[in-house]
Coordinates of C-alpha atoms and ligand atoms in Angstrom, one line a residue:
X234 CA -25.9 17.2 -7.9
X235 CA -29.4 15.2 -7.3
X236 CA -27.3 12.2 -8.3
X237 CA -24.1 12.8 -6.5
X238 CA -26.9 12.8 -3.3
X239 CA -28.3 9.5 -4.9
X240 CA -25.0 7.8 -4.9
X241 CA -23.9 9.1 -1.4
X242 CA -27.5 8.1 0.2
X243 CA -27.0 4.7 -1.7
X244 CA -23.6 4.3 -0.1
X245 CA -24.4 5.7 3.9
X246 CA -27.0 2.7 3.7
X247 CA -24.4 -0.1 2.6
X248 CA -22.3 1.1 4.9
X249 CA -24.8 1.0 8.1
X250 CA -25.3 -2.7 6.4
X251 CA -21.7 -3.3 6.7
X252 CA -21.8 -2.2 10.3
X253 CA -24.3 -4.5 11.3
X254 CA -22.8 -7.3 9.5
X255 CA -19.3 -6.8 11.4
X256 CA -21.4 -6.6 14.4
X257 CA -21.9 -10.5 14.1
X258 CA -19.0 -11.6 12.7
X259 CA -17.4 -10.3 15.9
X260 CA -15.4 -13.1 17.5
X261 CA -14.6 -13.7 21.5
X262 CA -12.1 -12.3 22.8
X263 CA -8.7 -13.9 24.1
X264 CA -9.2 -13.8 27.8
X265 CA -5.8 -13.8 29.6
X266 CA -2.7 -10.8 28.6
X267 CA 0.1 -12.1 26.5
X268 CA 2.6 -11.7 29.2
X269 CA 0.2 -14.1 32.4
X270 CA -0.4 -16.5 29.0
X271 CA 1.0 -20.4 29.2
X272 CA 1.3 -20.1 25.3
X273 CA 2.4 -16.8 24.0
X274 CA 1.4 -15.5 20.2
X275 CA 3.5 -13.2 18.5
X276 CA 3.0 -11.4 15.8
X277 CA 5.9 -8.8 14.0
X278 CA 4.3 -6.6 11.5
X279 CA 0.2 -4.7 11.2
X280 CA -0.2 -4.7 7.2
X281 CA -2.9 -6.6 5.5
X282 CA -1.4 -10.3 6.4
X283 CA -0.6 -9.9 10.1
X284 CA -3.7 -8.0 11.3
X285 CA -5.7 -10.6 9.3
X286 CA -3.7 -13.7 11.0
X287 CA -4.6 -11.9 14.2
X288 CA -8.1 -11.7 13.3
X289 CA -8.2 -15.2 12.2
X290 CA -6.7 -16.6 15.0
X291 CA -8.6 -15.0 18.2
X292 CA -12.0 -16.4 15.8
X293 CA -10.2 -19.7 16.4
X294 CA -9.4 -19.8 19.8
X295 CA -12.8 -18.6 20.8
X296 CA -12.2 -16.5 24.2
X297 CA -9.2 -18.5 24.9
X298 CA -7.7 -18.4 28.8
X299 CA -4.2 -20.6 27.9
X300 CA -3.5 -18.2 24.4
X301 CA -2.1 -14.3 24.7
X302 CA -0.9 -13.0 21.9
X303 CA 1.0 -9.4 21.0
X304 CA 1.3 -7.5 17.6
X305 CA 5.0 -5.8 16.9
X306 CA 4.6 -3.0 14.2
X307 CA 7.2 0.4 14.7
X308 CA 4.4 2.2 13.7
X309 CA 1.1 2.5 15.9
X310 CA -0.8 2.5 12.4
X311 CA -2.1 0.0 9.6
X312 CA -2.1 2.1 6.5
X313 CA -4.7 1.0 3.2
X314 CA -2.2 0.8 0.7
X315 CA -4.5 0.4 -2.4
X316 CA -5.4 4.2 -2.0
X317 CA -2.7 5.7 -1.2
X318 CA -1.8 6.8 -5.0
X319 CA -5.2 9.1 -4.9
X320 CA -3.7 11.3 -2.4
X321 CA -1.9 13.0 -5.3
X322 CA -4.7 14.4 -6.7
X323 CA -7.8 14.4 -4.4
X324 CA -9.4 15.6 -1.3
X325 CA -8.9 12.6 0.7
X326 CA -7.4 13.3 4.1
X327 CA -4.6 10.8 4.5
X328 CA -5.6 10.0 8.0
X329 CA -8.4 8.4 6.9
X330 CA -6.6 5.9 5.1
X331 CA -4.5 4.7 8.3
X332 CA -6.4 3.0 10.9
X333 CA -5.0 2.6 15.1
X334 CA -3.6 -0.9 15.2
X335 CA -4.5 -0.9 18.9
X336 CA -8.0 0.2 18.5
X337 CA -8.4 -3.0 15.7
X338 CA -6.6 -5.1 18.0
X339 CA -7.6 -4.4 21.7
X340 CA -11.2 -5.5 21.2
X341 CA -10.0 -9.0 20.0
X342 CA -7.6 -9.3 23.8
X343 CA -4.5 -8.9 21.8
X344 CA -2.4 -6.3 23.3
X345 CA 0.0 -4.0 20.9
X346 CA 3.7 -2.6 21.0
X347 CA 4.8 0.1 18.8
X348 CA 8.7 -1.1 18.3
X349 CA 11.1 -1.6 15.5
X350 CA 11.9 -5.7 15.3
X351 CA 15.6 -6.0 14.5
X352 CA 15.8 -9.7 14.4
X353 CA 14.5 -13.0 16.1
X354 CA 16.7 -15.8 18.1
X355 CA 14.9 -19.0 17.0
X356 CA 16.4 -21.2 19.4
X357 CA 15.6 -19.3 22.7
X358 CA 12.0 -18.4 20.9
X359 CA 12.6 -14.5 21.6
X360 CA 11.7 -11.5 19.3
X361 CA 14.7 -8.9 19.5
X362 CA 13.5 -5.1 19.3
X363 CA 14.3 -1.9 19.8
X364 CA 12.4 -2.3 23.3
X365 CA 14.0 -5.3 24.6
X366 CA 12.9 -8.8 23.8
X367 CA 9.9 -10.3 23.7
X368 CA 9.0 -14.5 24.5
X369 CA 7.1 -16.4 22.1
X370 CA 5.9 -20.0 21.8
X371 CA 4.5 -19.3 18.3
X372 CA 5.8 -16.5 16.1
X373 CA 3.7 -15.1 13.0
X374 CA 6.1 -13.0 10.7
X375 CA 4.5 -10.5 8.8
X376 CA 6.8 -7.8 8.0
X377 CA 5.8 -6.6 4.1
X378 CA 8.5 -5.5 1.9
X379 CA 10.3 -2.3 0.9
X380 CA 10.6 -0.8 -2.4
X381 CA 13.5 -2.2 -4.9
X382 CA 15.4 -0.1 -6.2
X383 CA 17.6 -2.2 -9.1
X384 CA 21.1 -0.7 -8.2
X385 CA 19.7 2.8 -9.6
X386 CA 21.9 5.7 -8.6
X387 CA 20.8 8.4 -6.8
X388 CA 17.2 7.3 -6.2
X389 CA 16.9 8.0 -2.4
X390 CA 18.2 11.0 -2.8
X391 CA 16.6 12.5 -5.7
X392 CA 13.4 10.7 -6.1
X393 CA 10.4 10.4 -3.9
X394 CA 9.7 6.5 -3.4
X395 CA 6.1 6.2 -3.7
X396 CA 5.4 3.7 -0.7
X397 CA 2.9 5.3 2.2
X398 CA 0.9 8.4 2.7
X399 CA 3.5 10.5 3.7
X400 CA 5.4 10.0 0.5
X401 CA 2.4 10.2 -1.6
X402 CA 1.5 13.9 0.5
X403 CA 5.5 14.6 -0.2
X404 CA 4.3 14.0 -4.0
X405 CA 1.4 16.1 -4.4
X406 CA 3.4 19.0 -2.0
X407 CA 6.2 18.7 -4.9
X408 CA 4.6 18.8 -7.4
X409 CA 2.8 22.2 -6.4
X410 CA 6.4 23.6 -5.1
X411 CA 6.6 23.2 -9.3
X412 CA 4.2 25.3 -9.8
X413 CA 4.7 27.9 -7.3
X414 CA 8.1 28.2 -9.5
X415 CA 6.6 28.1 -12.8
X416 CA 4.1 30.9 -11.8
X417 CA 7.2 33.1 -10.4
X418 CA 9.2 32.8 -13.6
X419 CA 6.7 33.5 -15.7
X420 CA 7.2 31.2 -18.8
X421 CA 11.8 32.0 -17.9
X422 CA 12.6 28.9 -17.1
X423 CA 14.3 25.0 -18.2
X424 CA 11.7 22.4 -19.6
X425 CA 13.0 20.6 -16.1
X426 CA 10.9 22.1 -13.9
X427 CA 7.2 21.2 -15.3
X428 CA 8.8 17.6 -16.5
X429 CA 7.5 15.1 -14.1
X430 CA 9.0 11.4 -14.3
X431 CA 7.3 8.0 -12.8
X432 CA 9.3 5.4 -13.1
X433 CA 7.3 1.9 -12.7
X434 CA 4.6 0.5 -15.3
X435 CA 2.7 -1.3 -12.7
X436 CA -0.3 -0.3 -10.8
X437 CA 1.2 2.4 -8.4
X438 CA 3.3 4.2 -11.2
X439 CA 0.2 4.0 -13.0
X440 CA -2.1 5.6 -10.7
X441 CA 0.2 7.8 -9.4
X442 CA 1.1 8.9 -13.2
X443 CA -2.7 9.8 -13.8
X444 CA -3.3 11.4 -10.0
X445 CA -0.3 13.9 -11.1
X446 CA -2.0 14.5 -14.3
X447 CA -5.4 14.6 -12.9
X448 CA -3.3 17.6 -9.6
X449 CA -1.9 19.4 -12.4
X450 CA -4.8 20.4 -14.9
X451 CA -8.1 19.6 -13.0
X452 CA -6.8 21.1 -9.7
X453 CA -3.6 23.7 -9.9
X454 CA -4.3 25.3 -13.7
X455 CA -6.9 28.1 -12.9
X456 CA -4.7 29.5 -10.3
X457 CA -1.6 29.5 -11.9
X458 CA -2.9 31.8 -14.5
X459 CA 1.3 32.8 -16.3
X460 CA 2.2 28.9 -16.6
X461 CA 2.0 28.0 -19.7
X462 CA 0.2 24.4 -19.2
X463 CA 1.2 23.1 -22.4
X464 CA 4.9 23.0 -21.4
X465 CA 4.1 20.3 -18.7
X466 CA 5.3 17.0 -19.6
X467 CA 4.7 13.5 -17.9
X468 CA 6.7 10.6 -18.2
X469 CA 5.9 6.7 -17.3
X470 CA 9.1 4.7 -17.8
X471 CA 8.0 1.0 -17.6
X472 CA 11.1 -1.6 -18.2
X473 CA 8.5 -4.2 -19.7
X474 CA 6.6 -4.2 -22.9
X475 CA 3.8 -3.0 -21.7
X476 CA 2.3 -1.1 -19.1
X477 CA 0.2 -3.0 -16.1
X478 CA 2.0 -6.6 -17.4
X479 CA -0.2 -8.5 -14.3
X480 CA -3.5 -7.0 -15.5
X481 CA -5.7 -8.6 -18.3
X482 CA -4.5 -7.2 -22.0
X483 CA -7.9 -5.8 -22.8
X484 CA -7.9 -3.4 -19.4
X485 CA -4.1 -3.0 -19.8
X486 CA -5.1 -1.3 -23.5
X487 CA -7.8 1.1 -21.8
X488 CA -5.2 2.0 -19.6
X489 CA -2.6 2.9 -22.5
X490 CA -5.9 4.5 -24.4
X491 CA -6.7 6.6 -21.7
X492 CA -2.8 7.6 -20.3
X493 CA -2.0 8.5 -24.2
X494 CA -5.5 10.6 -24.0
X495 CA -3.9 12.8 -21.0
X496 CA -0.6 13.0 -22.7
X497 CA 1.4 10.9 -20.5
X498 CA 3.8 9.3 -22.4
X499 CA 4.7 5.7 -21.3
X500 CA 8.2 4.6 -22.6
X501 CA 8.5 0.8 -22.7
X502 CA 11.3 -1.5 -22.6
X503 CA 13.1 1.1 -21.0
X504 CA 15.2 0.7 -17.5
X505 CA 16.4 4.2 -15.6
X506 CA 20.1 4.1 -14.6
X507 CA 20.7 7.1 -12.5
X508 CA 18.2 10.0 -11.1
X509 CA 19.9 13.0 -10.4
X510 CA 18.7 16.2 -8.6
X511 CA 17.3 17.7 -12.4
X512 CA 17.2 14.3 -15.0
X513 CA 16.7 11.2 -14.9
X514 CA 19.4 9.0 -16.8
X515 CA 18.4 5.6 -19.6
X516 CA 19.9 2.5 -19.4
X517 CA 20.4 3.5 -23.4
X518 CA 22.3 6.7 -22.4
X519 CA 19.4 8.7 -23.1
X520 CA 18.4 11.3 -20.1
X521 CA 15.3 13.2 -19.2
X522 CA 15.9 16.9 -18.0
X523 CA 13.3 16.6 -15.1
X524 CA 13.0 18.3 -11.3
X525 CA 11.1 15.9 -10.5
X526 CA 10.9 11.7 -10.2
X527 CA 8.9 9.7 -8.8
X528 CA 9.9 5.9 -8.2
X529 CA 7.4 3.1 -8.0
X530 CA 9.2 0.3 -9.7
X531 CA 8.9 -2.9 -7.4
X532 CA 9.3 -4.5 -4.1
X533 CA 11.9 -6.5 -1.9
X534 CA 12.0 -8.0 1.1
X535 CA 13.3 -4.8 3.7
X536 CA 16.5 -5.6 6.5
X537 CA 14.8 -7.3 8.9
X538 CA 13.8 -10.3 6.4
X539 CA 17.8 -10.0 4.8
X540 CA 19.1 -10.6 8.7
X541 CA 16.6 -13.4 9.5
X542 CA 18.3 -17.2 10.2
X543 CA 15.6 -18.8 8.2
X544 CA 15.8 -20.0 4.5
X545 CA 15.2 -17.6 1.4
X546 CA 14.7 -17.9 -2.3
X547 CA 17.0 -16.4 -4.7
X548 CA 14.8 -13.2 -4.0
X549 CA 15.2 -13.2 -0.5
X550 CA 12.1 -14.4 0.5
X551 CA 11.3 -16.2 3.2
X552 CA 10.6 -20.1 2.3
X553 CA 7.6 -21.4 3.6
X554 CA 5.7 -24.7 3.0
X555 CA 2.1 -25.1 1.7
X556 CA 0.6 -25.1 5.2
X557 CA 2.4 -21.4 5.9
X558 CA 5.2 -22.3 8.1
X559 CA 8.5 -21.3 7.9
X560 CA 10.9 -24.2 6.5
X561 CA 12.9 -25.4 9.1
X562 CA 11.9 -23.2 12.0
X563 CA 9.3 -25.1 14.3
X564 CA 6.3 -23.0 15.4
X565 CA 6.9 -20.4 13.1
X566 CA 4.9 -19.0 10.0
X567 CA 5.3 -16.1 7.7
X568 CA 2.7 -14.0 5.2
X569 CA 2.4 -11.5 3.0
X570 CA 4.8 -9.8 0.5
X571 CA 8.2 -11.5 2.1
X572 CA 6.9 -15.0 1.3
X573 CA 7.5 -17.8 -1.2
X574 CA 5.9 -20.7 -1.1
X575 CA 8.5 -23.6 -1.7
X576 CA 8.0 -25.3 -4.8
X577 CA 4.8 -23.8 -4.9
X578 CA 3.2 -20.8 -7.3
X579 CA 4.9 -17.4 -7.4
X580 CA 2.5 -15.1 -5.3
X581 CA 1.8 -11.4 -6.1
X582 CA 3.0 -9.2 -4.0
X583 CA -0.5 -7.9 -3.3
X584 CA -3.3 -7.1 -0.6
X585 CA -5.3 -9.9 -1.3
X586 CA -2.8 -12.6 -1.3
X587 CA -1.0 -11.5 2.2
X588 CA -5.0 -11.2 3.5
X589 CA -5.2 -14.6 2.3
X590 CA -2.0 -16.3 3.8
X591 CA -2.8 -14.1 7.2
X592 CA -6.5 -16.0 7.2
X593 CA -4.6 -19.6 6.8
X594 CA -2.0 -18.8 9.0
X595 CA -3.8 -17.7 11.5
X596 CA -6.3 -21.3 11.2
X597 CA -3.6 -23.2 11.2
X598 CA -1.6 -21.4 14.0
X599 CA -4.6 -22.0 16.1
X600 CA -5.0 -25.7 14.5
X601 CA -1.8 -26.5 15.3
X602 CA -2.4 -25.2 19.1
X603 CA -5.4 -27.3 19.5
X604 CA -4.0 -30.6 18.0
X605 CA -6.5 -29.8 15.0
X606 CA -5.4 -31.0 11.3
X607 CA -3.6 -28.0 8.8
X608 CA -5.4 -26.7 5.8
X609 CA -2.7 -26.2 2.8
X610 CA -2.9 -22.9 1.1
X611 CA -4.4 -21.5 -2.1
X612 CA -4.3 -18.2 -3.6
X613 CA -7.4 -17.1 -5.5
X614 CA -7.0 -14.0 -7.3
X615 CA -10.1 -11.8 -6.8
X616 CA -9.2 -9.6 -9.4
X617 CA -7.6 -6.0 -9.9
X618 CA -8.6 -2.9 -9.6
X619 CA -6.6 0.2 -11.2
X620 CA -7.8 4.4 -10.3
X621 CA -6.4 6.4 -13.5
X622 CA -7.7 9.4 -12.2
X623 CA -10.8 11.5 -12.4
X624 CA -14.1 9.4 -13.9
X625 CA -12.0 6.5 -15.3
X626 CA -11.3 3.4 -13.2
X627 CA -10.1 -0.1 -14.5
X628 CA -11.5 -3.2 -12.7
X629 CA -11.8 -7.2 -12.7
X630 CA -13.2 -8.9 -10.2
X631 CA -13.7 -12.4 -10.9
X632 CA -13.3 -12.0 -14.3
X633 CA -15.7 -9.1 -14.7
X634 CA -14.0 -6.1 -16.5
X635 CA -15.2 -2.5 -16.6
X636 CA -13.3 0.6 -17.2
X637 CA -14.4 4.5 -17.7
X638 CA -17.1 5.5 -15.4
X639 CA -18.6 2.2 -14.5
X640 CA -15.1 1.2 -14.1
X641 CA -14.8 4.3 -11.8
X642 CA -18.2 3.3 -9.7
X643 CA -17.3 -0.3 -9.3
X644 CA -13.7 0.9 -7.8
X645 CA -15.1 2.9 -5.2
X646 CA -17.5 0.6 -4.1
X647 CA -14.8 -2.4 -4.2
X648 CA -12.2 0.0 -1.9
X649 CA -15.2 0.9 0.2
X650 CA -15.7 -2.0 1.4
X651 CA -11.9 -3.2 1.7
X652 CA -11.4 -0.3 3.7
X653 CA -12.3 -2.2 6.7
X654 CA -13.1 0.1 9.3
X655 CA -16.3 1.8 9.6
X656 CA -15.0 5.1 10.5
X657 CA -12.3 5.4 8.2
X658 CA -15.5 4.0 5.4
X659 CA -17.4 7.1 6.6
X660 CA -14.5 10.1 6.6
X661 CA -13.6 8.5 3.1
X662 CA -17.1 8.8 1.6
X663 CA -17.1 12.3 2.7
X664 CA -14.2 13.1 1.3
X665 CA -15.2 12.2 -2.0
X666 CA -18.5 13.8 -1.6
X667 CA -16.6 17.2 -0.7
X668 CA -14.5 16.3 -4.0
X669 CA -17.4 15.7 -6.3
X670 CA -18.6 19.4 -5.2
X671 CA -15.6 21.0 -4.8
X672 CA -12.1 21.5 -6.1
X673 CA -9.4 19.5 -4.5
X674 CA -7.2 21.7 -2.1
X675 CA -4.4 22.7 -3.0
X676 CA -3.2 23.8 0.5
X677 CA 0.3 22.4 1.5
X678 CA -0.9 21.1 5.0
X679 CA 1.1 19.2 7.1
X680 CA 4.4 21.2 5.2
X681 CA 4.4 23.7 7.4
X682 CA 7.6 26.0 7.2
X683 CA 9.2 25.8 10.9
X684 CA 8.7 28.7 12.8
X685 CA 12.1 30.7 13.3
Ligands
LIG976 C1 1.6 2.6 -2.9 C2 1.1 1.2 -2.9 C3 -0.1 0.9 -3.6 C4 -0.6 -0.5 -3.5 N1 -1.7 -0.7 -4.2 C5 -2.2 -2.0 -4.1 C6 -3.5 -2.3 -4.7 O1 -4.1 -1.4 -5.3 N2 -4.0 -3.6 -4.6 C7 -3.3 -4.5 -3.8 O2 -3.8 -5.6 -3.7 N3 -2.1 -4.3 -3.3 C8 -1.6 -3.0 -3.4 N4 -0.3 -2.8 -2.8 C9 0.4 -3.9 -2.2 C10 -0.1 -4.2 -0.8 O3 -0.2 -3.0 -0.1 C11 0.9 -5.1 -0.2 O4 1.0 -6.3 -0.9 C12 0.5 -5.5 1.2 O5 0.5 -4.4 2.1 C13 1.3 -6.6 1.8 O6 0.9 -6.9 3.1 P1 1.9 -7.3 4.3 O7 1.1 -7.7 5.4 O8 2.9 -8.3 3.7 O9 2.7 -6.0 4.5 P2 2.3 -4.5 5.0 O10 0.9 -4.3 4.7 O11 3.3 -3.6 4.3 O12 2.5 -4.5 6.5 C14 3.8 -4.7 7.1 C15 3.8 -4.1 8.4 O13 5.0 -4.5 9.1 C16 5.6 -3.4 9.7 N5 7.0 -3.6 9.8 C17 7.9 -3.9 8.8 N6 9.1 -4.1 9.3 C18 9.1 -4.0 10.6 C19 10.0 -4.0 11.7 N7 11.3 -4.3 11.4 N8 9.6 -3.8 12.9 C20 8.3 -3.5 13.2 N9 7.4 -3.4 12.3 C21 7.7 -3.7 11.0 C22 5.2 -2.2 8.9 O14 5.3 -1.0 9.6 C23 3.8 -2.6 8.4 O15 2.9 -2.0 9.2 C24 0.2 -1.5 -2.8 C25 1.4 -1.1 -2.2 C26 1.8 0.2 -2.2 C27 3.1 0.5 -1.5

């Protein structure tokens, strides 16, 4: 307890720190609306890469009266992605992992529009949304990706895709329908119902393998007391080797270590075919009786990328060159998870790297305003960080590995920080305080049944 104070004293004071640190960093505002602006900004997507471009950008143009600029994102939200696997198992409200685009953007003088993008006409420079169109003499395109899902049958209807908050609440929610079952039948029932299946050996199949385990037997089991806990089975079904295939081998082992130590069994080399409604169907003809899969197996580029005039790689992905912009289309540049540089290194479809291409593009948007020369892009991996669960974290940041406990400490810190926002920093450290002294809820909010 005196330590749990310790740590959360420790943190309250790096966080007023990182308050007074923002407080400096702040740029000038643009000083004239996007609409009254001689040259218009736009921006199609509020992830990592687009609000960072934004960010970039109004630093740039230092209070700028000729510059407006807009942000497009059909959601009114920019969600932290990185945590979004720990809402399985913990205490933390989802709402403080999402973050009011307009409230990050209105300070810098950019205005916001909640609207879904369908495509753009690069000739007449116009953005073409579900609200009408929308001018542009510059156009950032950040749009992220969607989740692959490798001609698998049956996967948007009987899996849960593991992609935002809602999904990961719609996982935890699940998960405890289970058990509300379980308790009812009282041992009478098929090895289906307590088998729960995560398809994806990467990071979020990972995490969101070890927040299940962590739900079911350090949260549900004392009030469940006629399940009989030893008939719960989790499943990781990776289609490489081995598990975590971007991440260092000797952090990759911890991680199969510590999964094998909970009883998760991770089945390698191994590609899922079909999911239906109670199994989940191997590439080898092998099936899994399970109610319940979860799919977190990769990324693509989503509709509005596939319907764009622009050139792609074999992937999809939009081609752009080593200064950002998109190949062939003047005045134009793309970031994030629906890029490829041409020619250039294969980029991970991560946080870090579309915060990295938004920071360049942004420059070099503004650069190219000003008559200023282009600065090529780089990606410098800062490391990785993987939560498996309660006390055990893996991390490498520059090279520096930890796992276990320090692992643990280190990731907190590390997500802390990248959270961004001060408020959504503070709600977030209480939530983990509450967590450390309590037992997770395991409440169904936000399910409510609708009222008759
Ligand atoms: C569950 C999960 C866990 C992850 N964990 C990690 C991690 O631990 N570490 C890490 O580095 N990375 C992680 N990632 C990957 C990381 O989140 C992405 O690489 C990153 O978000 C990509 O940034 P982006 O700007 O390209 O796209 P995003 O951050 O996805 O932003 C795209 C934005 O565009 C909007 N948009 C898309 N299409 C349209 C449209 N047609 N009209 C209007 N708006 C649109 C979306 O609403 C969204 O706000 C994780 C991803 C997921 C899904």
């Amino acid at each position: 307890m005196k330590g749990t104070l310790a740590a959360v004293t420790s943190l309250a004071g790096g966080l007023a720190a990182l308050k007074v640190y923002d407080a400096l960093r702040k740029p000038k505002p643009l000083n004239v609306h996007y609409l009254d602006a001689p040259t218009k900004v736009l921006v199609v997507g509020g992830g990592f890469g687009g609000i960072t471009a934004v960010g970039k950008l109004v630093h740039a143009l230092n209070g700028s009266e000729e510059v407006g600029a807009v942000l497009l994102d059909r959601v009114n939200f920019t969600t932290f992605y990185p945590m979004v696997p720990k809402v399985v198992s913990s205490n933390v409200e989802i709402g403080h992992l999402a973050h009011a685009i307009r409230s990050i953007v209105t300070p810098l003088g950019v205005d916001f529009n909640q609207t879904e993008v369908e495509g753009v006409n690069f000739e007449a420079r116009e953005v073409l949304s579900n609200k009408g169109t929308f001018p542009y003499d510059f156009l950032v395109l950040a749009p992220g990706s969607r989740t692959a899902f490798f001609n698998a049958k049956g996967v948007q209807e009987n899996a849960i895709d593991l992609k935002g908050l809602r999904e990961a609440l719609q996982v935890r929610n699940t998960i405890i329908d289970r058990f509300e079952d379980a308790q009812w039948a009282r041992g009478n029932h098929d090895d289906a119902l307590l088998t729960f299946v995560f398809v994806g050996g990467g990071p979020t199949g990972v995490e969101g393998a070890a927040g299940a385990h962590d739900l079911i037997h350090n949260v549900l089991k004392p009030d469940y007391p006629d399940v009989d806990f030893d008939r719960v089975r989790l499943v990781l079904i990776n289609s490489g080797e081995r598990i975590l295939k971007e991440i260092d081998a000797s952090l990759a082992n911890a991680a199969i270590h510590r999964l094998a130590s909970q009883n998760i069994e991770v089945m390698n080399d191994t590609k899922v075919t079909e999911i239906r409604p109670d199994a989940v169907v191997l590439a080898d003809g092998r099936t899994i009786p399970a109610r319940t899969a979860v799919w977190a197996a990769g990324v693509e580029p989503g509709v509005l990328v596939n319907n764009l005039d622009v050139p792609k790689d074999a992937r999809g992905h939009v081609l752009v060159d080593e200064y950002l912009r998109v190949k062939d289309r003047p005045r134009v540049y793309a970031v994030g998870d629906c890029i490829s540089i041409e020619g250039g290194e294969r980029l991970p479809a991560l946080a870090q790297s579309a915060e990295q291409e938004g920071a360049v593009a942004g420059h070099n948007l503004a650069a190219e305003i000003q008559g200023n020369p282009l600065k090529p892009f780089s990606y410098r991996s800062l490391g990785q960080l993987v939560d498996l669960g309660s006390t055990s974290a893996l991390t490498d940041i520059l090279g520096v590995k930890f796992s276990g406990i320090v692992g643990e400490a280190v990731w907190r810190l590390v997500y802390l920080k990248e959270l961004g926002y001060n408020l959504n920093r503070a709600q977030v450290l209480a939530d983990w305080a509450i967590d450390r002294l309590t037992r997770p809820s395991a409440s169904k909010l936000y399910e409510d049944p609708p009222t008759p």
